[in-house]
Each structure stands twice: as structure tokens, then as C-alpha cells.
Amino acid sequence: MPDRETMPSAPAPEVSARAAALPQDALRIASGYAFTGPALHLGALLWDGQCLPDAQIRVPLAMLNRHGLVAGATGTGKTKTLQLIAEQLSAQGVPVFLADIKGDLSGIAAPGRQDARVEGRAADVHQSWTATGFPAEYYALGGIGRGIPVRATVTGFGPVLLSKVLRLNRTQEQSLALIFHYADSKGLELIDLKDLRAVVTFLTSDEGRPELKTIGGLSAATAGVILRSLTAFEAQGAAGFFGEPEFDTAELLRTGEDGRGIVSVLELSAVQDRPQLFSTFLMWLLADLFHDLPELGDVDKPRLVFFLDEAHLLFDDASEAFLESITRTVRLIRSKGVGVFFVTQTPKDVPADVLAQLGNRVQHALRAFTPDDQKALNATVKTFPKSPYDLEEVLTNLGTGEAVVTVLSEKGAPTPVAATRLRAPESLMGPLGPDALERAVAESALYERYARAVDRESAYERLERGRGAKGPDEMREAGSREPRSSREPERQSAVEQMVGSGVFQSLARSVGTQIGREITRSLFGTARRSGRRRR
């Protein structure tokens, strides 16, 4: 059961009588966190070297779709902060998405272990700590690692995000978008990477050069660069991330039978050597959610809170178009009830236009061992409201599990800066055992839907079969006369099983492209699919 302190708070227009005895500056800070509505408990105020448990630091539940930043040096407790916030969101019925890059967030499904450190922290901050596990689903990109496979089609991923992964420059990115448009117009479905490679190879061949001339602004040299980048990308083992059944992001919006929000944990430790891929994949998830969710406006609680770990990887070597798309997505997705928290070492890792959208801040300790560290520290201090703290001194002296906090109040105004000793998570602070994790994945209701990869007829097969034809239009006609590819999935013996399968649903979502419909592109150039399940 959820901790009683994570349930909606009773009206508290003023701080408690005991808190009223605090020093004047500390009382002023504590008063800024005396919210009347449901709120998550972060910890207790630190003032003048002491922890003041009667001054509780909280964040209003309704403000968690206003986005946030969790920052700090390695080893300062950022991961535990994510876990603490995720637990309380789940207890309030809010689904959560966690990018688990280090592989140590899977324990959120298991009750925590009580020891001297946990008992000491709970006593310090007046936390009624109870070992509690939370409902969780485990995912893995393309099935690499333990988890339900998460895949995207190349069409669904779109040219802007794919350009980021392929490290294309602005001109090459625009050329890739033209290739996508060409494939759409010719009915050549781009399901996996070999489909896209087949289209580019065709356009650079003797047969395809006349077609290349019909695509404005695309040179043979640029097409060759894109082809080489795709080949290198496939050689890194990335082909498994693209294909069908494509993951339906509605799965991230579910709650359990007990009303608690499901925590979706995407394991990324197995793909740490491909940081641009996983960071860009996370933006695909957000872009897909953005286009499928309805506008909600101001809500009592978020529909989903999304944590992007190692956020600096999103912005490294990013094109201007990509940065603009991230900024727009972050700014607009709030009205759809989705909160996004960026997790990184310093605020300067996040572009200023994005940082300006992040109203909730939890800043763990920073180090100042080098001149660059000192610059980062100075820049971080300047991003906080004025406060009675000497923030440079405080930020370099915070202990593990302590942070400087400012959030948005119920009225949308920044709260006073509060040095905070954070609460301890109530779930297991570490990875779930391999056997328990594999069992949780295999027993998931989603496993059957997504576990088996599907390789059906698409651009690659059409172009292979149409060799010698005059062009893609004639290839498409030839394709319609030929038997379906032998590489398609075998038919199920029972019609009901086929219709209910993830494969059938994935095929159904793609029919529009097969008959030549125009694909509507999102902010990131991703395809908006119709007929998606929404909860």
C-alpha cells in the first residue's frame, strides 16, 4: 500500500505551530511550501547546518506537468531522487516513465530493505518509512537487454530524429526528408533500416537516377553520404531497434488494478555504447505521445511524467531543427498533461530555451575542482531565484541525498530556494535480481503483443521484386500481382488470436500507407498513425 503521506494532503493554509518557531528566514522558506492541495514530499529543510523536520519541502502534484530538472555531480543521489518522485507519483495514480541507463531502477517493483541508513534518514526528515513495491513494466530497446521489446518503424521514427542518430548535417537532414517524402508518394513502406537503405540504393543506381532528378535539391553525392551512414549504423547493431510490431505509447499511460500508476522502466544499460540512439529514441516516444494525446489544459494531476536521464546526450551535436523541435515539444506537451524531467549533471547541459520551460528544480551537489567546474557552478547559481543562502557554498557542500530545491507553487510562482535533506525511497534501491526481472517480463500482459518481431513485405521486398521495371510505380503494380512475401508471419490457426495479436494491430495501423495515403508529419517528422488505442 502507498505511504499515507503520499496521499492527498489535508488543507494546510499555514505552516504547523512547531514550524512557526523556526528562524525567520527558515520560516519564510517553509511558508512557501505549505500547499493546500495534493503534493509530493521531497524532504526537510536544511538551515544553518541543521535539518529542520518541521519544515517540510514538497511539490504540488498539479505542477508536475510543468517539467523539471534533476541535476548534480556523479554519485550525489540523482537516481534516488527519481525513484522517490516516481514512487509518490505512482501512489497518486500517475503513470511514470523512467529511462534506466545504469540498470539500477528496476528495484522500484520490490519493497525496499530497512537498514540503519534508511532508519536514520527517515528519523531526520520525519518520514513514516514503509517498505513498498510499486507496479512496474520493463522494456528494452529492440529487445536488447531484459524487457519487453520497444521498436519503431523507420516511417514512424521520421527523418528529423533519424538524422540526429545518423549525425547528418542540415543539408543532409533536408535531403533525408525528401527521400521519406519520395517513399511515401510511391507507396514504399519504410518499416526497418533495410527498407530505407533499399530506397536510397535504388535512387543512386542506374535505374533510379531518373527518379532522383524528380526530387528537388537531392544530389547523388548527398544520397551516397546517407547510404554510407545507414550502412555504418546497421553495422553497429542498430537494425533491431527498427521494425514491427511498433510500440504503442498508450501502454505508458496505464494504471494498475489498485489505481496506482504503472512505472515503465526502459532498460538502457545494454545500449550505453549507443547514447545518441537511446536518447533520440526517447524523443520519439515523446513526439508520438504529443501527437496522439488530446489537449487537457490545466489538470489536477499529470497524465504521465517522463524522466530523461543523461539529457545532455540529446543536445550534443544536435541540429538547429532538432533543438527547435525539442523546445516546441517541451513547451506544448504540458497542455496534454505530460511532464518531462531532464536529468543531467549541470543546467548548462540543457539549452537555455529548454531550461526556461523547467519550473521544478532539484539540484544536487556540484564539484568545483577545475576552472570549468567553477564556471558551471557560477552558471548554475545564476539560474536560481535570489535567496538567503550562499548557493555557491551550499552546492559544493551538500551531502549525498541532499539538494537545493525550488518548484512551482499552486499559483505557478517559484517557491523560495530550499536546501533539502531528501527522503529515502521505499522501494528497493538497486536492481531487481535477474530471475525476478525475467519473470516479471515474461508474465506481463504485453509480452505476447510485442515479443515476436515481424518482417513483412515493405519497400525492400517491392524494390527487390521490381528490379528491371521502369520505376517504382511499375514496381508497385508488379508487387500487387505477386504473391505475398514468404517472410511474412505465419497465419494463426484461430481468427480471434490473429485479430487480437500485436502483429495484426501493427499491420492495421500501416494500411493507410499501403494504399498511398499522405503521411502527416509531426514536429519531429514522425508519422501520425490512426486507429491507435488511447486510454
Coordinates of C-alpha atoms in Angstrom, one line a residue:
M1 CA 0.0 0.0 0.0
P2 CA 1.2 3.5 -0.6
D3 CA 2.6 5.5 2.2
R4 CA -0.1 7.5 3.8
E5 CA 2.0 10.7 3.5
T6 CA 1.9 10.4 -0.3
M7 CA -1.9 10.6 -0.4
P8 CA -3.7 13.9 -0.9
S9 CA -2.8 16.3 1.9
A10 CA -5.4 17.9 4.2
P11 CA -5.8 21.6 3.8
A12 CA -2.8 23.4 5.4
P13 CA -3.0 27.1 4.7
E14 CA -0.3 27.8 7.2
V15 CA 2.8 26.0 8.4
S16 CA 2.5 24.0 11.6
A17 CA 2.7 25.5 15.0
R18 CA 6.0 23.9 15.6
A19 CA 7.4 25.2 12.3
A20 CA 6.3 28.7 13.4
A21 CA 9.2 28.6 15.9
L22 CA 11.8 28.4 13.2
P23 CA 14.3 31.2 12.5
Q24 CA 12.7 34.0 10.5
D25 CA 14.4 33.2 7.2
A26 CA 13.7 29.5 7.5
L27 CA 10.1 30.2 8.4
R28 CA 9.8 32.3 5.3
I29 CA 11.1 29.4 3.2
A30 CA 8.9 26.8 4.9
S31 CA 5.8 29.0 4.3
G32 CA 6.5 28.8 0.6
Y33 CA 5.9 25.1 0.7
A34 CA 2.7 25.0 2.7
F35 CA 0.4 23.9 -0.1
T36 CA -3.3 23.2 0.4
G37 CA -3.7 20.5 -2.4
P38 CA -2.1 17.1 -3.0
A39 CA 1.6 17.3 -3.0
L40 CA 4.7 15.0 -3.1
H41 CA 7.0 15.1 -0.1
L42 CA 10.7 15.7 -1.1
G43 CA 12.3 16.1 2.4
A44 CA 13.0 18.5 5.2
L45 CA 14.6 22.0 5.2
L46 CA 18.3 22.4 5.8
W47 CA 19.2 25.6 7.5
D48 CA 22.4 26.8 9.2
G49 CA 23.8 23.3 9.1
Q50 CA 20.8 21.7 10.7
C51 CA 17.9 19.6 9.4
L52 CA 14.5 21.1 10.4
P53 CA 12.0 18.3 10.0
D54 CA 9.0 20.5 10.9
A55 CA 9.7 22.5 7.7
Q56 CA 8.7 20.0 5.0
I57 CA 9.7 20.7 1.4
R58 CA 7.0 19.5 -1.1
V59 CA 6.0 19.9 -4.7
P60 CA 2.3 20.3 -5.8
L61 CA 1.0 17.4 -7.7
A62 CA -0.7 19.6 -10.2
M63 CA 2.5 21.4 -11.1
L64 CA 4.4 18.2 -12.2
N65 CA 3.4 18.7 -15.8
R66 CA 5.3 22.0 -15.7
H67 CA 8.5 20.0 -16.3
G68 CA 11.6 19.9 -14.3
L69 CA 15.4 19.4 -13.9
V70 CA 17.2 17.0 -11.6
A71 CA 21.0 17.8 -11.8
G72 CA 24.1 17.1 -9.8
A73 CA 27.6 15.5 -10.0
T74 CA 28.0 11.8 -10.3
G75 CA 27.2 10.0 -7.0
T76 CA 25.2 12.8 -5.4
G77 CA 21.9 10.9 -5.4
K78 CA 20.1 11.9 -8.6
T79 CA 18.9 8.3 -9.3
K80 CA 17.4 8.0 -5.8
T81 CA 15.6 11.4 -6.3
L82 CA 14.0 10.0 -9.5
Q83 CA 12.9 6.9 -7.6
L84 CA 11.5 9.0 -4.7
I85 CA 9.4 11.1 -7.0
A86 CA 8.3 8.2 -9.2
E87 CA 7.1 6.2 -6.2
Q88 CA 4.9 9.1 -5.0
L89 CA 3.5 9.8 -8.4
S90 CA 2.6 6.1 -8.8
A91 CA 0.9 6.2 -5.4
Q92 CA -1.2 9.2 -6.6
G93 CA -2.3 7.3 -9.7
V94 CA 0.1 8.9 -12.1
P95 CA 1.9 6.7 -14.6
V96 CA 5.7 7.3 -14.8
F97 CA 8.3 6.6 -17.5
L98 CA 11.9 6.0 -16.3
A99 CA 15.0 5.7 -18.6
D100 CA 17.2 3.3 -16.7
I101 CA 20.6 3.9 -18.1
K102 CA 22.6 2.4 -15.3
G103 CA 20.3 -0.5 -14.7
D104 CA 19.6 0.2 -11.1
L105 CA 16.0 1.5 -11.2
S106 CA 14.4 -1.9 -11.8
G107 CA 14.1 -2.4 -8.0
I108 CA 11.2 0.0 -7.9
A109 CA 8.8 -3.0 -8.1
A110 CA 10.2 -4.6 -4.9
P111 CA 9.9 -3.4 -1.3
G112 CA 13.0 -1.7 0.0
R113 CA 15.3 -3.0 2.7
Q114 CA 15.3 -1.3 6.1
D115 CA 18.7 -0.7 7.5
A116 CA 20.5 1.8 9.7
R117 CA 20.9 4.4 6.9
V118 CA 17.3 4.3 5.9
E119 CA 16.2 4.5 9.6
G120 CA 18.5 7.4 10.2
R121 CA 17.3 9.3 7.1
A122 CA 13.6 8.7 8.0
A123 CA 14.1 9.9 11.5
D124 CA 16.0 13.1 10.3
V125 CA 13.1 14.2 8.0
H126 CA 10.1 12.8 9.9
Q127 CA 9.3 10.2 7.3
S128 CA 7.0 7.3 8.1
W129 CA 9.0 4.8 6.0
T130 CA 7.3 1.6 4.9
A131 CA 8.9 -0.9 2.6
T132 CA 6.8 -0.8 -0.6
G133 CA 7.0 -2.0 -4.1
F134 CA 5.2 -0.3 -7.0
P135 CA 3.6 -1.7 -10.2
A136 CA 6.2 -1.7 -13.0
E137 CA 6.6 -2.8 -16.6
Y138 CA 10.1 -3.4 -18.0
Y139 CA 11.1 -2.6 -21.6
A140 CA 14.3 -2.8 -23.7
L141 CA 15.1 -1.1 -27.0
G142 CA 14.6 -3.7 -29.7
G143 CA 14.8 -6.5 -27.1
I144 CA 18.5 -5.8 -26.4
G145 CA 18.6 -6.5 -22.7
R146 CA 15.9 -7.8 -20.4
G147 CA 12.5 -6.3 -21.1
I148 CA 9.6 -6.2 -23.5
P149 CA 11.0 -5.1 -26.9
V150 CA 10.3 -1.5 -27.9
R151 CA 10.5 -0.9 -31.6
A152 CA 9.6 1.9 -34.0
T153 CA 9.2 1.8 -37.8
V154 CA 11.5 4.0 -39.8
T155 CA 8.5 5.9 -41.1
G156 CA 7.2 6.3 -37.5
F157 CA 10.6 7.5 -36.4
G158 CA 10.8 10.1 -39.1
P159 CA 13.6 12.0 -40.8
V160 CA 14.5 14.6 -38.2
L161 CA 15.1 12.1 -35.4
L162 CA 16.9 9.7 -37.7
S163 CA 19.1 12.5 -38.9
K164 CA 20.2 13.1 -35.3
V165 CA 21.1 9.4 -34.9
L166 CA 23.0 9.3 -38.2
R167 CA 24.8 12.5 -37.4
L168 CA 23.7 14.2 -40.6
N169 CA 24.3 17.9 -41.2
R170 CA 21.5 20.3 -42.0
T171 CA 21.6 19.8 -45.8
Q172 CA 21.7 16.0 -45.4
E173 CA 18.8 16.1 -43.0
Q174 CA 16.7 18.0 -45.5
S175 CA 17.7 15.5 -48.2
L176 CA 16.7 12.6 -46.0
A177 CA 13.3 14.3 -45.5
L178 CA 12.9 14.4 -49.3
I179 CA 13.7 10.7 -49.5
F180 CA 11.0 10.0 -46.9
H181 CA 8.5 12.0 -49.0
Y182 CA 9.5 10.2 -52.1
A183 CA 8.9 6.8 -50.4
D184 CA 5.6 7.9 -49.1
S185 CA 4.4 9.1 -52.6
K186 CA 5.5 5.9 -54.2
G187 CA 3.9 3.6 -51.6
L188 CA 7.2 2.2 -50.5
E189 CA 6.8 1.5 -46.8
L190 CA 9.8 2.2 -44.6
I191 CA 9.5 -0.4 -41.8
D192 CA 13.1 -1.2 -41.0
L193 CA 16.5 0.1 -41.9
K194 CA 16.9 -2.2 -44.9
D195 CA 13.8 -0.6 -46.4
L196 CA 15.4 2.8 -46.2
R197 CA 18.7 1.6 -47.5
A198 CA 16.9 -0.1 -50.4
V199 CA 15.2 3.1 -51.4
V200 CA 18.5 5.1 -51.2
T201 CA 20.3 2.4 -53.1
F202 CA 17.7 2.4 -55.8
L203 CA 17.9 6.2 -56.1
T204 CA 21.7 6.1 -56.6
S205 CA 21.5 3.2 -59.1
D206 CA 21.3 3.5 -62.9
E207 CA 17.6 2.5 -62.7
G208 CA 16.8 5.1 -60.1
R209 CA 18.8 8.1 -61.2
P210 CA 15.9 9.4 -63.3
E211 CA 13.8 9.3 -60.2
L212 CA 16.5 11.1 -58.2
K213 CA 16.1 14.1 -60.6
T214 CA 12.5 14.4 -59.7
I215 CA 13.4 15.1 -56.0
G216 CA 14.3 18.7 -55.8
G217 CA 17.6 19.5 -54.1
L218 CA 18.8 16.0 -53.6
S219 CA 22.2 15.2 -55.1
A220 CA 23.7 11.8 -55.8
A221 CA 26.6 12.7 -53.5
T222 CA 24.3 13.5 -50.6
A223 CA 22.3 10.3 -51.2
G224 CA 25.6 8.5 -51.1
V225 CA 26.5 10.0 -47.7
I226 CA 23.2 9.0 -46.3
L227 CA 23.6 5.5 -47.6
R228 CA 27.1 5.2 -46.0
S229 CA 25.8 6.5 -42.7
L230 CA 22.9 3.9 -42.8
T231 CA 25.4 1.1 -43.5
A232 CA 27.6 2.1 -40.7
F233 CA 24.6 2.5 -38.4
E234 CA 23.4 -1.1 -39.2
A235 CA 27.0 -2.4 -38.7
Q236 CA 26.7 -1.1 -35.1
G237 CA 23.8 -3.5 -34.5
A238 CA 21.1 -0.8 -34.6
A239 CA 18.9 -2.7 -37.1
G240 CA 17.0 -4.4 -34.3
F241 CA 15.5 -1.2 -32.9
F242 CA 13.5 -0.6 -36.1
G243 CA 10.7 -2.8 -37.2
E244 CA 7.3 -4.2 -36.2
P245 CA 5.2 -4.6 -34.1
E246 CA 5.7 -0.9 -33.4
F247 CA 5.3 0.0 -29.8
D248 CA 2.1 1.8 -28.9
T249 CA 3.0 4.6 -26.5
A250 CA -0.5 4.4 -25.0
E251 CA 1.0 1.5 -23.0
L252 CA 2.8 4.1 -20.9
L253 CA -0.4 5.7 -19.7
R254 CA -1.8 2.7 -17.7
T255 CA -2.7 2.3 -14.1
G256 CA -2.9 -0.9 -12.1
E257 CA -5.9 -2.6 -10.7
D258 CA -5.3 -0.8 -7.3
G259 CA -5.4 2.6 -9.0
R260 CA -1.6 3.2 -8.7
G261 CA 0.2 4.5 -11.8
I262 CA 2.4 1.9 -13.6
V263 CA 6.1 2.7 -13.7
S264 CA 7.5 1.9 -17.1
V265 CA 11.2 1.2 -16.8
L266 CA 13.2 1.2 -20.1
E267 CA 16.4 -0.6 -19.6
L268 CA 19.2 1.1 -21.5
S269 CA 22.3 -0.3 -19.8
A270 CA 22.8 -2.8 -22.7
V271 CA 23.0 0.0 -25.2
Q272 CA 25.1 2.5 -23.3
D273 CA 27.6 2.5 -26.2
R274 CA 25.0 4.0 -28.5
P275 CA 23.9 7.0 -26.5
Q276 CA 22.6 9.0 -29.4
L277 CA 20.3 6.2 -30.4
F278 CA 18.7 5.8 -27.0
S279 CA 18.4 9.5 -26.3
T280 CA 16.8 10.1 -29.7
F281 CA 14.5 7.1 -29.2
L282 CA 13.2 8.7 -26.0
M283 CA 12.3 11.8 -28.0
W284 CA 10.4 9.6 -30.4
L285 CA 8.3 8.4 -27.5
L286 CA 7.6 11.9 -26.5
A287 CA 6.8 13.0 -30.1
D288 CA 4.4 10.1 -30.5
L289 CA 2.6 10.9 -27.3
F290 CA 2.4 14.6 -28.2
H291 CA 0.5 13.8 -31.4
D292 CA -1.8 11.2 -30.0
L293 CA -2.9 12.8 -26.7
P294 CA -5.8 15.3 -26.6
E295 CA -5.4 18.8 -25.1
L296 CA -6.3 18.9 -21.4
G297 CA -5.2 22.3 -20.3
D298 CA -4.7 22.7 -16.5
V299 CA -5.2 19.4 -14.7
D300 CA -5.3 18.3 -11.1
K301 CA -2.5 15.8 -11.7
P302 CA -0.4 14.9 -14.7
R303 CA -1.4 12.1 -17.1
L304 CA 2.2 10.9 -17.3
V305 CA 5.6 12.1 -16.0
F306 CA 8.6 11.3 -18.2
F307 CA 12.2 11.2 -16.9
L308 CA 15.0 11.7 -19.5
D309 CA 18.3 10.6 -17.9
E310 CA 21.7 11.7 -19.4
A311 CA 19.8 14.5 -21.0
H312 CA 22.9 16.2 -22.4
L313 CA 23.1 13.4 -25.0
L314 CA 20.0 14.8 -26.6
F315 CA 21.7 18.1 -27.3
D316 CA 25.3 17.0 -28.3
D317 CA 25.9 17.8 -31.9
A318 CA 22.2 18.5 -32.4
S319 CA 21.0 20.4 -35.5
E320 CA 19.1 23.6 -35.2
A321 CA 15.9 21.9 -36.4
F322 CA 16.3 19.2 -33.7
L323 CA 16.8 21.7 -30.9
E324 CA 13.8 23.8 -32.1
S325 CA 11.7 20.6 -32.2
I326 CA 12.7 19.7 -28.6
T327 CA 11.9 23.2 -27.4
R328 CA 8.4 23.2 -29.0
T329 CA 7.6 19.7 -27.8
V330 CA 8.5 20.5 -24.2
R331 CA 6.6 23.8 -24.3
L332 CA 3.4 22.3 -25.9
I333 CA 3.2 18.8 -24.3
R334 CA 2.4 20.4 -20.9
S335 CA -1.1 21.2 -22.1
K336 CA -1.6 17.5 -22.8
G337 CA -0.9 16.5 -19.2
V338 CA 2.6 15.2 -19.7
G339 CA 5.5 16.4 -17.5
V340 CA 9.1 16.0 -18.6
F341 CA 12.1 15.9 -16.3
F342 CA 15.6 16.2 -17.7
V343 CA 18.3 14.5 -15.6
T344 CA 21.9 15.6 -16.1
Q345 CA 25.0 17.0 -14.3
T346 CA 24.6 20.7 -14.7
P347 CA 21.9 23.1 -16.0
K348 CA 24.3 24.3 -18.7
D349 CA 23.9 20.8 -20.3
V350 CA 20.4 21.9 -21.3
P351 CA 19.9 24.7 -23.9
A352 CA 18.5 28.0 -22.5
D353 CA 15.3 27.8 -24.4
V354 CA 14.6 24.4 -23.0
L355 CA 15.8 25.3 -19.5
A356 CA 13.3 28.2 -19.4
Q357 CA 10.5 25.6 -19.6
L358 CA 11.6 23.7 -16.5
G359 CA 9.8 25.1 -13.5
N360 CA 10.7 22.4 -10.9
R361 CA 14.4 22.1 -9.9
V362 CA 16.2 19.7 -7.7
Q363 CA 19.9 20.5 -7.8
H364 CA 22.3 18.1 -6.1
A365 CA 25.9 18.8 -5.2
L366 CA 28.3 20.2 -7.7
R367 CA 32.1 20.0 -7.6
A368 CA 34.5 22.8 -8.3
F369 CA 37.8 21.1 -8.8
T370 CA 38.7 22.8 -12.1
P371 CA 38.1 26.2 -13.8
D372 CA 35.4 24.6 -16.0
D373 CA 33.8 23.2 -12.8
Q374 CA 33.8 26.7 -11.3
K375 CA 32.2 28.2 -14.4
A376 CA 29.5 25.5 -14.3
L377 CA 28.9 26.3 -10.6
N378 CA 28.6 30.0 -11.3
A379 CA 26.2 29.4 -14.2
T380 CA 24.0 27.1 -12.0
V381 CA 23.7 29.6 -9.2
K382 CA 22.5 32.3 -11.7
T383 CA 19.6 30.0 -12.7
F384 CA 18.1 30.1 -9.2
P385 CA 15.9 32.8 -7.7
K386 CA 17.5 35.1 -5.1
S387 CA 17.8 33.5 -1.7
P388 CA 19.3 34.0 1.7
Y389 CA 21.7 31.1 1.0
D390 CA 25.2 31.4 -0.2
L391 CA 24.4 29.0 -3.0
E392 CA 28.0 28.5 -4.2
E393 CA 29.0 27.4 -0.8
V394 CA 25.8 25.3 -0.2
L395 CA 26.0 23.5 -3.6
T396 CA 29.6 22.4 -3.0
N397 CA 29.0 21.2 0.5
L398 CA 25.7 19.2 0.1
G399 CA 25.9 15.6 1.1
T400 CA 24.6 12.6 -0.8
G401 CA 20.8 12.7 -0.9
E402 CA 20.7 16.4 -0.3
A403 CA 19.8 19.1 -2.8
V404 CA 18.8 22.7 -3.4
V405 CA 15.1 22.8 -4.4
T406 CA 12.7 25.3 -6.0
V407 CA 9.4 24.3 -7.5
L408 CA 6.3 26.0 -8.8
S409 CA 3.7 26.8 -6.2
E410 CA 0.0 26.1 -6.8
K411 CA -0.3 29.6 -8.2
G412 CA 2.5 28.9 -10.7
A413 CA 5.1 31.1 -9.0
P414 CA 8.6 29.8 -8.0
T415 CA 8.9 28.8 -4.4
P416 CA 11.8 30.1 -2.2
V417 CA 15.1 28.2 -2.7
A418 CA 15.3 25.5 -0.1
A419 CA 18.4 23.4 0.8
T420 CA 16.7 20.0 1.5
R421 CA 17.6 16.7 3.0
L422 CA 15.6 14.3 0.8
R423 CA 13.5 11.4 1.9
A424 CA 14.5 7.8 1.3
P425 CA 12.8 5.8 -1.4
E426 CA 10.5 3.0 -0.1
S427 CA 11.2 0.5 -2.9
L428 CA 14.4 -1.4 -3.4
M429 CA 17.3 1.0 -4.0
G430 CA 19.2 -1.2 -6.5
P431 CA 18.5 -3.6 -9.4
L432 CA 15.9 -6.4 -9.3
G433 CA 17.5 -9.8 -9.4
P434 CA 17.9 -11.3 -12.9
D435 CA 15.4 -14.2 -12.2
A436 CA 12.8 -11.8 -10.8
L437 CA 13.2 -9.4 -13.7
E438 CA 12.9 -12.1 -16.3
R439 CA 9.8 -13.5 -14.6
A440 CA 8.2 -10.0 -14.4
V441 CA 8.8 -9.6 -18.2
A442 CA 7.5 -13.0 -19.2
E443 CA 4.4 -12.6 -17.0
S444 CA 3.5 -9.2 -18.4
A445 CA 0.2 -9.0 -20.4
L446 CA 2.2 -7.0 -23.0
Y447 CA 4.8 -9.7 -23.7
E448 CA 2.8 -11.6 -26.2
R449 CA 1.9 -8.4 -28.1
Y450 CA 5.5 -7.2 -28.6
A451 CA 7.9 -10.1 -28.1
R452 CA 8.0 -11.5 -31.6
A453 CA 9.5 -9.4 -34.3
V454 CA 7.6 -9.3 -37.7
D455 CA 9.2 -8.8 -41.1
R456 CA 6.5 -8.3 -43.7
E457 CA 6.5 -7.0 -47.2
S458 CA 7.7 -3.4 -47.5
A459 CA 10.0 -1.2 -49.6
Y460 CA 12.9 -3.7 -49.6
E461 CA 10.8 -6.6 -51.0
R462 CA 9.0 -4.4 -53.5
L463 CA 12.2 -3.0 -54.9
E464 CA 13.9 -6.4 -55.0
R465 CA 10.9 -7.9 -56.8
G466 CA 10.6 -4.9 -59.2
R467 CA 14.2 -4.9 -60.5
G468 CA 14.1 -4.4 -64.2
A469 CA 10.8 -2.4 -64.0
K470 CA 10.8 1.1 -65.3
G471 CA 10.2 2.8 -62.0
P472 CA 8.6 2.5 -58.5
D473 CA 5.1 2.9 -59.9
E474 CA 5.5 -0.1 -62.2
M475 CA 7.2 -1.9 -59.2
R476 CA 4.1 -1.2 -57.1
E477 CA 1.9 -2.7 -59.8
A478 CA 4.1 -5.7 -60.1
G479 CA 4.1 -6.1 -56.3
S480 CA 0.3 -6.2 -56.3
R481 CA 0.3 -9.1 -58.7
E482 CA 2.9 -11.2 -57.0
P483 CA 2.2 -13.5 -54.0
R484 CA 2.9 -12.0 -50.6
S485 CA 6.5 -12.4 -49.3
S486 CA 7.3 -15.7 -47.8
R487 CA 9.0 -13.7 -45.0
E488 CA 5.6 -12.6 -43.6
P489 CA 4.5 -14.1 -40.3
E490 CA 2.6 -17.4 -40.5
R491 CA -1.2 -17.2 -40.0
Q492 CA -2.6 -18.2 -36.7
S493 CA -4.9 -21.1 -36.6
A494 CA -7.6 -19.2 -34.8
V495 CA -9.0 -15.9 -36.3
E496 CA -9.6 -14.5 -32.8
Q497 CA -5.9 -14.9 -31.9
M498 CA -4.8 -13.2 -35.1
V499 CA -7.1 -10.2 -34.6
G500 CA -6.1 -9.8 -31.0
S501 CA -2.4 -10.0 -31.7
G502 CA 0.1 -7.1 -31.7
V503 CA 1.1 -8.1 -35.2
F504 CA -2.4 -7.7 -36.6
Q505 CA -2.7 -4.3 -34.8
S506 CA 0.6 -3.2 -36.2
L507 CA -0.4 -4.2 -39.7
A508 CA -3.7 -2.4 -39.4
R509 CA -2.0 0.8 -38.3
S510 CA 0.1 0.7 -41.5
V511 CA -2.7 0.0 -44.1
G512 CA -3.1 3.7 -44.8
T513 CA 0.5 3.9 -46.1
Q514 CA 0.0 0.8 -48.3
I515 CA -2.8 2.4 -50.2
G516 CA -0.8 5.6 -50.7
R517 CA -2.3 7.9 -48.2
E518 CA -0.3 11.1 -47.3
I519 CA 1.6 10.7 -44.1
T520 CA 1.1 13.6 -41.7
R521 CA 4.4 14.5 -40.1
S522 CA 4.8 15.7 -36.5
L523 CA 7.2 18.3 -35.1
F524 CA 9.9 15.7 -35.4
G525 CA 8.9 14.4 -38.8
T526 CA 7.4 11.3 -37.2
A527 CA 4.3 9.7 -38.7
R528 CA 1.0 10.2 -37.0
R529 CA -0.8 6.9 -37.0
S530 CA -4.6 6.5 -36.9
G531 CA -6.5 3.9 -35.1
R532 CA -4.3 3.9 -32.0
R533 CA -5.6 2.7 -28.7
R534 CA -5.9 5.6 -26.2
R535 CA -6.8 5.3 -22.6

